[in-house]
Amino acid sequence: MRKIDVFDTTLRDGEQSAGINLNTAEKLEIAKQLERFNADVIEAGFPASSQGDFEAVKKIAQTVKGSIITGLARSVKSDIDTSWEALKYGEQPHIHIFLATSPIHMTHKLKKTPDQVVEIAVESVKHAKKKFPLVQWSAEDAFRSDPEFLIRVVKEVIKAGATTINLPDTVGYATPSEYGAMFRHLKENVPGIDRVKLSAHCHNDLGMAVANTIAAIENGADQVEGTINGLGERAGNAALEELAVALHIRKDKFTFGTDVKLDEIKRTSQLVSQLTGMAIQANKAVVGKNAFAHESGIHQDGMLKERTTYEIITPELIGENSTQLVLGKHSGRHAFKNRAIELGFELSDEKINEAFKNFKVLADKKKEISEDDLYVLLTDQQIQEEDVPVYELKSVQVQYGNGSIPTASVSVISPDGDLLQEASTGSGSVEAICNTLERLVKGTVHLLDYRVTSIGKGRDALGEAVVNMTYNGKSVTGRDVAQDVLEASAKAYLNAINRQLVNESKKSYAKTV
Ligand code: KIV
Ligand code: ZN
């Protein structure tokens, strides 16, 4: 069985999805889970793009040792040098440099001739090689590049010292046979190509990213790039959980596979969805809520007689635990802590105590606390960031009747420590809360999107609200969870504001040091 390396770019290409903004603590949490999922390489961000990304990549390189940590860089010396400062802490420092090679990109975006592009590519790889033992070079928009030019530039960057060559279908335009053919063509025509790792990176604009990636492997790719839940620019990247499960389930056909820990898929997918605020479509392959639901009578009948009639993947394969062990209001701190350790959380005593307090409050309202609830409570503690003064919700009250105007009264503690109170109306309860909060917080807010979903199953499931807004001209997403969706909505609104306050305080701190 040929082993295919998995390169996860959830924290870079995935984070480029519209509406996603993760802070350092959240990125670290996802990176630790990707390590458990057994990604061979984790692309932790784009260090030269912002102070926040730099810090997050550095923190991940310092902490996560079971996967290779990489960061994206343009083909410029300053990007490569900045990336080194963040990535040098990794066990095997790895950089990912890219440069566009298609006529469209070279002419209109780079405004460079093909000769200039070859020269820049070679110079940047040589510069990176002075520091990094592992240098991945990507020909952006490789699929729409002239095949002969691609052969030339790839040959030169291999000579310059690149250790991995990535051939992306940047705009998701390829079909499986065409994408596979590009790999075969390079394999047959580039001297020295067998000395490097060949990598596939597919976007999903035409819904073919996973199929294209498999075609690349069949034609010589050694590494696959993708994201959890298929996040990424526009329609996203190849979904790694789909890819890993497809190779496993069809091992009768494929002669290659990954080392992904399949039973970590569910947890990885949920964590990414929870922290990015990107809901998973119910019928999404492998991780959607309906992926294992059998609705029609004929299917249910078949399932009862013999599961394999309609089920090719079991929920257990991806770590979905059908007999979820639960805790209740009488569970003590000791049982709670043991459960947290069993679930893989490493929390300080202080954080366990805080999570336990929240658990008790929830257990008073809800009879049984499910594993999904525990993940939310414990992850929330794990991602608590540094102490920047922010808004805190004190109380929210809504008056609603179908014949009257919804009115919300809200009180918050401001970043200066003052108790602020306001009341306002709206055409619905949520709008009344948002209107009231808009009066309470300093600055200009424009609400762009709002969504509520349930976490887990059952009538007493927790409600999660996600709010996307611009605050002081910057787009930001907030999320929070509560048993009541109106409280979750108010908290998610403040979470978005608070994230922006933390970002602003980091920027002003960076200017002073
Ligand atoms: O899609 C793409 O081409 C990329 C590169 C930066 C590798 O994400
Ligand atoms: Zn991409």
Coordinates of C-alpha atoms and ligand atoms in Angstrom, one line a residue:
M1 CA 0.0 0.0 0.0
R2 CA 1.5 3.3 -1.1
K3 CA 1.3 5.9 1.7
I4 CA -0.1 9.3 0.7
D5 CA 0.8 12.3 2.9
V6 CA -2.0 14.5 4.1
F7 CA -1.3 18.3 4.0
D8 CA -4.0 20.1 5.9
T9 CA -4.7 23.8 5.0
T10 CA -7.8 24.4 7.1
L11 CA -5.9 27.2 8.9
R12 CA -4.7 28.9 5.8
D13 CA -6.8 28.2 2.6
G14 CA -9.8 27.3 4.9
E15 CA -9.4 30.4 7.0
Q16 CA -9.5 32.4 3.7
S17 CA -13.2 31.5 3.4
A18 CA -15.5 34.5 3.6
G19 CA -16.6 35.2 7.2
I20 CA -14.0 33.2 9.0
N21 CA -11.7 34.9 11.5
L22 CA -10.0 32.7 14.1
N23 CA -7.8 34.0 16.9
T24 CA -4.6 32.4 18.1
A25 CA -6.1 30.3 20.8
E26 CA -8.7 28.9 18.4
K27 CA -6.1 28.1 15.7
L28 CA -3.9 26.4 18.2
E29 CA -6.9 24.3 19.3
I30 CA -7.6 23.2 15.8
A31 CA -3.9 22.5 15.1
K32 CA -3.8 20.2 18.2
Q33 CA -6.8 18.4 16.9
L34 CA -5.3 18.1 13.4
E35 CA -2.3 16.5 15.0
R36 CA -4.6 13.9 16.6
F37 CA -6.3 13.4 13.2
N38 CA -2.7 12.6 12.1
A39 CA -2.2 15.2 9.4
D40 CA 1.4 14.8 8.1
V41 CA 1.7 18.6 7.4
I42 CA -0.3 21.4 8.9
E43 CA -0.3 24.7 7.0
A44 CA -0.9 27.0 10.0
G45 CA -1.3 30.3 8.2
F46 CA 0.4 33.0 6.2
P47 CA 2.9 34.6 8.6
A48 CA 3.7 37.7 6.6
S49 CA 0.1 38.6 6.0
S50 CA -0.7 40.0 9.5
Q51 CA 0.6 40.2 13.0
G52 CA -2.2 37.8 14.2
D53 CA -1.3 35.2 11.6
F54 CA 2.4 35.5 12.5
E55 CA 1.7 34.9 16.2
A56 CA -0.6 32.0 15.6
V57 CA 1.9 30.2 13.2
K58 CA 4.7 30.7 15.7
K59 CA 2.6 29.4 18.6
I60 CA 1.6 26.3 16.7
A61 CA 5.2 25.7 15.5
Q62 CA 6.3 25.9 19.2
T63 CA 3.5 23.6 20.5
V64 CA 2.6 21.0 17.9
K65 CA 5.3 18.4 17.4
G66 CA 3.5 15.4 15.9
S67 CA 3.0 17.0 12.5
I68 CA 5.2 19.2 10.3
I69 CA 4.2 22.8 10.5
T70 CA 4.3 25.0 7.5
G71 CA 3.3 28.6 6.5
L72 CA 2.6 30.2 3.2
A73 CA 4.9 32.9 1.7
R74 CA 4.9 34.9 -1.5
S75 CA 8.1 34.6 -3.6
V76 CA 9.7 37.6 -1.9
K77 CA 12.6 37.6 0.5
S78 CA 10.8 39.5 3.2
D79 CA 7.9 37.0 3.3
I80 CA 10.4 34.1 3.5
D81 CA 12.4 35.8 6.3
T82 CA 9.3 36.6 8.3
S83 CA 8.1 33.0 7.9
W84 CA 11.4 31.7 9.2
E85 CA 10.9 33.7 12.4
A86 CA 7.6 32.0 13.0
L87 CA 8.5 28.5 11.7
K88 CA 12.0 28.0 13.0
Y89 CA 10.6 26.4 16.2
G90 CA 9.2 23.4 14.2
E91 CA 10.8 20.0 14.5
Q92 CA 11.4 20.2 10.7
P93 CA 11.0 23.8 9.5
H94 CA 8.9 23.8 6.3
I95 CA 7.9 26.7 4.1
H96 CA 5.4 26.8 1.3
I97 CA 6.3 29.4 -1.4
F98 CA 3.9 30.1 -4.3
L99 CA 4.1 31.9 -7.6
A100 CA 1.6 32.0 -10.5
T101 CA 2.5 30.3 -13.7
S102 CA -0.6 30.5 -16.0
P103 CA -0.6 33.1 -18.8
I104 CA -3.7 34.8 -17.3
H105 CA -2.0 35.2 -13.9
M106 CA 1.4 36.1 -15.2
T107 CA 0.1 38.8 -17.6
H108 CA -2.7 40.4 -15.6
K109 CA -1.8 39.8 -12.0
L110 CA 2.0 39.6 -11.9
K111 CA 2.7 41.6 -15.0
K112 CA 5.8 39.5 -15.6
T113 CA 7.2 37.6 -18.5
P114 CA 7.6 33.8 -18.2
D115 CA 11.4 34.3 -18.1
Q116 CA 11.0 36.7 -15.1
V117 CA 8.7 34.2 -13.4
V118 CA 11.3 31.4 -13.7
E119 CA 14.0 33.8 -12.3
I120 CA 11.9 34.9 -9.3
A121 CA 10.8 31.3 -8.5
V122 CA 14.5 30.1 -8.5
E123 CA 15.7 33.0 -6.5
S124 CA 13.0 32.6 -3.8
V125 CA 13.6 28.8 -3.5
K126 CA 17.4 29.4 -3.2
H127 CA 16.8 32.0 -0.5
A128 CA 14.4 29.8 1.4
K129 CA 16.9 26.9 1.2
K130 CA 19.5 28.9 3.1
K131 CA 17.3 28.3 6.2
F132 CA 14.6 25.8 5.6
P133 CA 15.4 22.1 5.2
L134 CA 11.9 21.6 3.6
V135 CA 10.8 23.9 0.8
Q136 CA 7.5 23.3 -0.9
W137 CA 7.0 25.3 -4.2
S138 CA 3.6 25.8 -5.7
A139 CA 2.8 26.8 -9.3
E140 CA -0.3 28.8 -8.6
D141 CA -3.0 28.1 -11.3
A142 CA -0.8 25.2 -12.5
F143 CA -3.7 23.6 -14.2
R144 CA -4.3 26.5 -16.6
S145 CA -0.5 26.9 -17.2
D146 CA 1.2 26.0 -20.5
P147 CA 2.4 22.4 -19.9
E148 CA 5.8 23.0 -21.5
F149 CA 6.3 26.1 -19.4
L150 CA 5.3 24.2 -16.3
I151 CA 7.9 21.5 -17.1
R152 CA 10.6 24.3 -17.4
V153 CA 9.8 26.1 -14.2
V154 CA 9.4 22.9 -12.1
K155 CA 12.7 21.6 -13.4
E156 CA 14.5 24.8 -12.4
V157 CA 13.0 25.0 -8.9
I158 CA 13.9 21.4 -8.2
K159 CA 17.5 22.3 -9.2
A160 CA 17.3 25.2 -6.8
G161 CA 16.4 22.9 -3.9
A162 CA 12.6 22.5 -3.7
T163 CA 11.7 19.3 -1.8
T164 CA 8.0 19.3 -2.7
I165 CA 6.2 20.5 -5.9
N166 CA 2.6 21.4 -5.7
L167 CA 0.4 21.7 -8.8
P168 CA -2.8 23.4 -7.8
D169 CA -6.1 23.6 -9.7
T170 CA -6.5 27.1 -8.2
V171 CA -9.9 27.9 -9.7
G172 CA -11.4 24.4 -9.6
Y173 CA -11.6 24.1 -13.4
A174 CA -10.1 20.6 -14.1
T175 CA -11.9 17.3 -14.6
P176 CA -10.3 14.2 -13.1
S177 CA -8.8 12.8 -16.3
E178 CA -7.3 16.2 -17.2
Y179 CA -5.9 16.8 -13.7
G180 CA -4.4 13.3 -13.6
A181 CA -2.9 13.8 -17.1
M182 CA -1.0 16.9 -15.9
F183 CA 0.7 14.9 -13.1
R184 CA 1.6 12.1 -15.6
H185 CA 3.0 14.6 -18.1
L186 CA 5.3 16.2 -15.4
K187 CA 6.3 12.8 -14.0
E188 CA 7.4 11.7 -17.5
N189 CA 9.1 14.9 -18.6
V190 CA 10.8 16.6 -15.6
P191 CA 14.3 15.3 -14.9
G192 CA 14.8 14.8 -11.1
I193 CA 11.0 14.8 -10.4
D194 CA 11.3 11.4 -8.5
R195 CA 13.6 13.1 -6.0
V196 CA 10.8 15.4 -4.8
K197 CA 7.3 14.9 -3.3
L198 CA 4.5 15.8 -5.8
S199 CA 1.4 17.4 -4.3
A200 CA -2.2 17.9 -5.4
H201 CA -4.2 20.9 -4.4
C202 CA -7.8 21.1 -5.7
H203 CA -10.6 23.7 -5.4
N204 CA -14.2 22.6 -5.6
D205 CA -15.8 25.2 -7.9
L206 CA -17.2 22.5 -10.1
G207 CA -17.7 20.0 -7.3
M208 CA -14.8 17.8 -8.5
A209 CA -12.1 18.5 -5.9
V210 CA -12.0 15.1 -4.2
A211 CA -12.3 13.2 -7.5
N212 CA -9.5 15.3 -9.1
T213 CA -7.3 14.7 -6.0
I214 CA -7.7 10.9 -6.4
A215 CA -6.9 11.2 -10.1
A216 CA -3.7 13.0 -9.2
I217 CA -2.7 10.2 -6.8
E218 CA -3.4 7.6 -9.5
N219 CA -1.0 9.5 -11.7
G220 CA 1.9 10.0 -9.3
A221 CA 1.0 12.5 -6.5
D222 CA 2.5 11.6 -3.2
Q223 CA 0.7 14.3 -1.1
V224 CA -2.8 15.6 -1.0
E225 CA -3.9 19.0 0.2
G226 CA -7.3 19.9 1.5
T227 CA -9.3 21.1 4.4
I228 CA -11.6 19.8 7.1
N229 CA -15.3 20.1 6.0
G230 CA -14.0 21.3 2.6
L231 CA -13.6 24.9 3.8
G232 CA -11.6 27.3 1.6
E233 CA -11.7 30.1 -1.0
R234 CA -15.0 30.3 -2.8
A235 CA -16.5 26.8 -3.0
G236 CA -13.6 25.5 -0.9
N237 CA -10.9 22.8 -1.2
A238 CA -11.0 19.1 -1.3
A239 CA -12.6 17.8 1.9
L240 CA -9.9 15.7 3.7
E241 CA -12.4 13.6 5.6
E242 CA -14.1 12.6 2.4
L243 CA -10.8 11.7 0.8
A244 CA -9.5 9.7 3.7
V245 CA -12.7 7.7 4.1
A246 CA -13.1 7.2 0.3
L247 CA -9.5 5.7 0.1
H248 CA -10.3 3.5 3.1
I249 CA -13.8 2.2 2.1
R250 CA -12.6 1.5 -1.5
K251 CA -9.3 -0.1 -0.5
D252 CA -10.4 -3.0 -2.7
K253 CA -9.8 -0.7 -5.6
F254 CA -7.1 1.7 -4.5
T255 CA -3.5 0.6 -3.9
F256 CA -2.8 3.7 -1.7
G257 CA -4.1 5.1 1.5
T258 CA -3.5 7.7 4.2
D259 CA -2.5 7.4 7.8
V260 CA -5.4 9.6 8.9
K261 CA -7.0 8.5 12.2
L262 CA -10.5 8.0 10.9
D263 CA -12.0 7.8 14.3
E264 CA -10.9 11.4 14.9
I265 CA -12.9 12.7 11.9
K266 CA -16.1 13.5 13.7
R267 CA -14.5 15.4 16.5
T268 CA -12.2 17.3 14.1
S269 CA -15.1 18.3 11.8
Q270 CA -17.2 19.5 14.8
L271 CA -14.4 21.5 16.3
V272 CA -13.7 23.2 13.0
S273 CA -17.4 23.9 12.5
Q274 CA -17.8 25.2 16.0
L275 CA -14.8 27.5 16.0
T276 CA -15.2 28.8 12.4
G277 CA -18.9 29.3 12.7
M278 CA -19.3 27.5 9.4
A279 CA -22.2 25.1 9.7
I280 CA -21.9 21.6 8.0
Q281 CA -24.5 21.0 5.4
A282 CA -26.8 18.3 6.7
N283 CA -26.4 16.0 3.6
K284 CA -22.6 16.5 3.4
A285 CA -20.7 13.2 2.7
V286 CA -19.2 11.6 5.8
V287 CA -19.8 14.3 8.4
G288 CA -23.2 15.8 7.6
K289 CA -26.0 15.2 10.2
N290 CA -27.9 13.1 7.7
A291 CA -24.9 11.1 6.5
F292 CA -26.1 8.1 8.5
A293 CA -29.8 8.8 8.6
H294 CA -32.1 6.4 6.8
E295 CA -35.4 8.0 6.2
S296 CA -37.5 6.0 3.8
G297 CA -39.4 2.9 5.0
I298 CA -37.8 0.6 2.5
H299 CA -34.3 1.7 3.6
Q300 CA -35.2 1.4 7.3
D301 CA -36.5 -2.1 6.7
G302 CA -33.4 -3.1 4.8
M303 CA -31.2 -1.6 7.6
L304 CA -33.0 -3.6 10.2
K305 CA -32.6 -6.8 8.3
E306 CA -28.9 -6.2 7.3
R307 CA -27.0 -2.9 7.8
T308 CA -24.9 -3.4 4.7
T309 CA -28.0 -3.2 2.5
Y310 CA -27.8 0.6 2.6
E311 CA -24.8 1.5 4.8
I312 CA -21.3 1.5 3.3
I313 CA -19.7 3.6 6.1
T314 CA -20.5 3.0 9.8
P315 CA -20.8 6.0 12.2
E316 CA -18.2 4.3 14.4
L317 CA -15.6 4.5 11.7
I318 CA -15.5 8.3 11.9
G319 CA -15.7 8.3 15.7
E320 CA -19.4 8.9 16.1
N321 CA -20.2 7.3 19.4
S322 CA -23.7 5.9 19.3
T323 CA -23.7 5.1 23.1
Q324 CA -22.6 8.6 24.2
L325 CA -21.8 8.4 27.9
V326 CA -23.5 11.3 29.7
L327 CA -23.1 13.2 32.9
G328 CA -25.9 14.6 35.0
K329 CA -26.5 17.2 37.7
H330 CA -25.2 14.9 40.4
S331 CA -21.9 14.2 38.7
G332 CA -19.0 15.6 40.8
R333 CA -15.9 17.5 39.8
H334 CA -13.8 14.3 39.8
A335 CA -16.0 12.5 37.3
F336 CA -16.2 15.7 35.2
K337 CA -12.4 16.0 35.2
N338 CA -11.9 12.4 34.3
R339 CA -14.3 12.7 31.4
A340 CA -12.4 15.8 30.2
I341 CA -9.2 13.8 30.2
E342 CA -10.8 10.9 28.4
L343 CA -11.9 13.3 25.7
G344 CA -8.3 14.5 25.3
F345 CA -8.5 17.9 26.9
E346 CA -5.5 19.2 28.8
L347 CA -6.8 22.0 31.0
S348 CA -5.3 23.7 34.1
D349 CA -7.1 23.2 37.4
E350 CA -8.3 26.7 37.1
K351 CA -9.9 26.1 33.7
I352 CA -11.4 22.8 34.8
N353 CA -13.0 24.6 37.8
E354 CA -14.4 27.3 35.5
A355 CA -15.7 24.6 33.0
F356 CA -17.2 22.7 36.0
K357 CA -19.1 25.8 37.2
N358 CA -20.6 26.2 33.7
F359 CA -21.4 22.5 33.6
K360 CA -23.3 22.8 36.9
V361 CA -25.3 25.7 35.6
L362 CA -26.2 23.8 32.5
A363 CA -26.9 20.6 34.4
D364 CA -29.5 22.4 36.4
K365 CA -31.4 23.2 33.3
K366 CA -30.8 20.1 31.3
K367 CA -31.3 16.5 32.7
E368 CA -28.4 14.9 30.9
I369 CA -25.2 16.5 29.5
S370 CA -24.1 14.8 26.3
E371 CA -20.6 14.4 24.9
D372 CA -21.4 17.2 22.4
D373 CA -22.3 19.6 25.3
L374 CA -19.1 18.6 27.1
Y375 CA -17.0 19.4 24.0
V376 CA -18.5 22.8 23.8
L377 CA -18.0 23.6 27.5
L378 CA -14.4 22.4 27.5
T379 CA -13.4 23.9 24.2
D380 CA -14.8 27.2 25.4
Q381 CA -12.4 27.1 28.3
Q382 CA -9.5 26.0 26.2
I383 CA -9.8 29.0 23.9
Q384 CA -10.1 31.7 26.5
E385 CA -7.6 34.3 25.3
E386 CA -5.5 37.0 27.1
D387 CA -7.1 39.5 29.4
V388 CA -8.1 42.4 27.1
P389 CA -11.1 44.3 28.7
V390 CA -14.2 43.5 26.7
Y391 CA -18.0 43.7 26.9
E392 CA -19.7 41.2 29.2
L393 CA -23.4 40.3 29.0
K394 CA -25.0 40.8 32.4
S395 CA -28.7 40.2 31.5
V396 CA -31.1 40.0 28.6
Q397 CA -34.8 40.1 28.8
V398 CA -37.3 40.0 25.9
Q399 CA -41.0 40.7 25.9
Y400 CA -42.7 39.0 23.0
G401 CA -46.4 38.5 22.1
N402 CA -47.8 38.0 18.6
G403 CA -50.0 41.1 19.0
S404 CA -47.3 43.4 20.5
I405 CA -44.0 45.0 19.6
P406 CA -41.0 42.9 20.7
T407 CA -38.9 44.8 23.2
A408 CA -35.5 43.8 24.7
S409 CA -33.8 45.2 27.8
V410 CA -30.1 44.4 28.1
S411 CA -27.4 45.2 30.5
V412 CA -23.7 44.8 29.9
I413 CA -20.4 45.6 31.7
S414 CA -18.4 47.8 29.4
P415 CA -14.6 47.4 28.9
D416 CA -14.2 50.3 31.4
G417 CA -16.1 48.3 34.0
D418 CA -19.3 50.4 33.9
L419 CA -22.7 48.8 34.0
L420 CA -24.7 49.9 31.0
Q421 CA -28.4 49.4 30.4
E422 CA -30.7 50.0 27.5
A423 CA -34.0 48.9 26.0
S424 CA -35.2 48.9 22.4
T425 CA -37.8 47.5 20.1
G426 CA -37.5 45.5 16.9
S427 CA -39.6 43.7 14.4
G428 CA -38.7 40.4 16.1
S429 CA -37.0 39.4 19.4
V430 CA -33.5 39.0 17.9
E431 CA -33.7 42.3 16.1
A432 CA -34.8 43.9 19.4
I433 CA -31.7 42.5 21.1
C434 CA -29.4 43.6 18.3
N435 CA -30.9 47.1 18.3
T436 CA -30.4 47.4 22.0
L437 CA -26.8 46.1 21.9
E438 CA -26.1 48.5 19.0
R439 CA -27.0 51.4 21.4
L440 CA -24.9 50.0 24.2
V441 CA -21.6 49.4 22.4
K442 CA -19.3 52.2 21.2
G443 CA -18.7 52.2 17.5
T444 CA -20.6 51.5 14.3
V445 CA -22.1 48.1 13.7
H446 CA -23.7 46.7 10.5
L447 CA -25.2 43.3 10.8
L448 CA -24.5 41.1 7.8
D449 CA -25.7 37.7 8.7
Y450 CA -27.2 35.8 11.6
R451 CA -27.8 32.1 12.1
V452 CA -28.9 29.7 14.9
T453 CA -28.4 26.0 15.0
S454 CA -28.6 23.3 17.6
I455 CA -25.6 21.5 19.0
G456 CA -26.3 17.7 19.3
K457 CA -29.8 16.2 19.3
G458 CA -32.9 16.4 21.4
R459 CA -35.4 19.1 22.4
D460 CA -33.2 20.4 25.2
A461 CA -30.1 20.7 22.9
L462 CA -27.9 23.8 23.3
G463 CA -28.5 26.6 20.8
E464 CA -25.5 28.1 18.9
A465 CA -25.8 31.6 17.4
V466 CA -23.3 32.9 14.8
V467 CA -23.3 36.6 14.0
N468 CA -21.4 38.2 11.1
M469 CA -21.1 42.0 11.1
T470 CA -18.8 44.8 10.3
Y471 CA -17.7 46.7 13.4
N472 CA -15.9 50.0 12.9
G473 CA -15.6 49.0 9.2
K474 CA -14.0 45.6 9.8
S475 CA -15.8 42.3 9.0
V476 CA -15.9 40.0 12.0
T477 CA -17.8 36.9 13.0
G478 CA -18.9 36.1 16.6
R479 CA -20.4 32.9 18.0
D480 CA -21.6 31.7 21.3
V481 CA -23.7 29.0 22.8
A482 CA -26.5 29.0 25.5
Q483 CA -29.5 26.9 26.3
D484 CA -31.7 29.7 25.1
V485 CA -31.2 30.9 21.5
L486 CA -32.0 34.6 22.5
E487 CA -29.2 34.5 25.1
A488 CA -26.9 32.8 22.6
S489 CA -27.7 35.5 20.1
A490 CA -26.8 38.4 22.5
K491 CA -23.6 36.6 23.5
A492 CA -22.6 35.9 19.9
Y493 CA -23.2 39.6 19.0
L494 CA -20.9 40.7 21.9
N495 CA -18.4 38.0 21.0
A496 CA -18.0 39.6 17.5
I497 CA -17.5 43.0 19.0
N498 CA -15.0 41.7 21.6
R499 CA -13.0 39.9 18.9
Q500 CA -12.6 43.1 17.0
L501 CA -11.6 44.9 20.3
V502 CA -8.9 42.3 20.9
N503 CA -7.6 42.6 17.3
E504 CA -7.4 46.4 17.7
S505 CA -5.6 46.2 21.0
K506 CA -3.1 43.7 19.5
K507 CA -2.4 46.1 16.6
S508 CA -1.9 49.1 18.9
Y509 CA 0.4 46.9 21.1
A510 CA 2.4 45.8 18.1
K511 CA 2.9 49.5 17.2
T512 CA 4.4 50.3 20.6
V513 CA 6.9 47.4 20.7
Ligands
KIV1 O1 -5.1 27.4 -4.7 C1 -3.9 27.8 -4.7 O2 -3.3 27.9 -5.8 C2 -3.3 28.1 -3.5 C3 -1.8 28.3 -3.5 C4 -1.4 29.4 -2.7 C5 -1.1 27.1 -3.2 O3 -3.9 28.0 -2.4
ZN2 ZN -5.9 27.0 -2.7

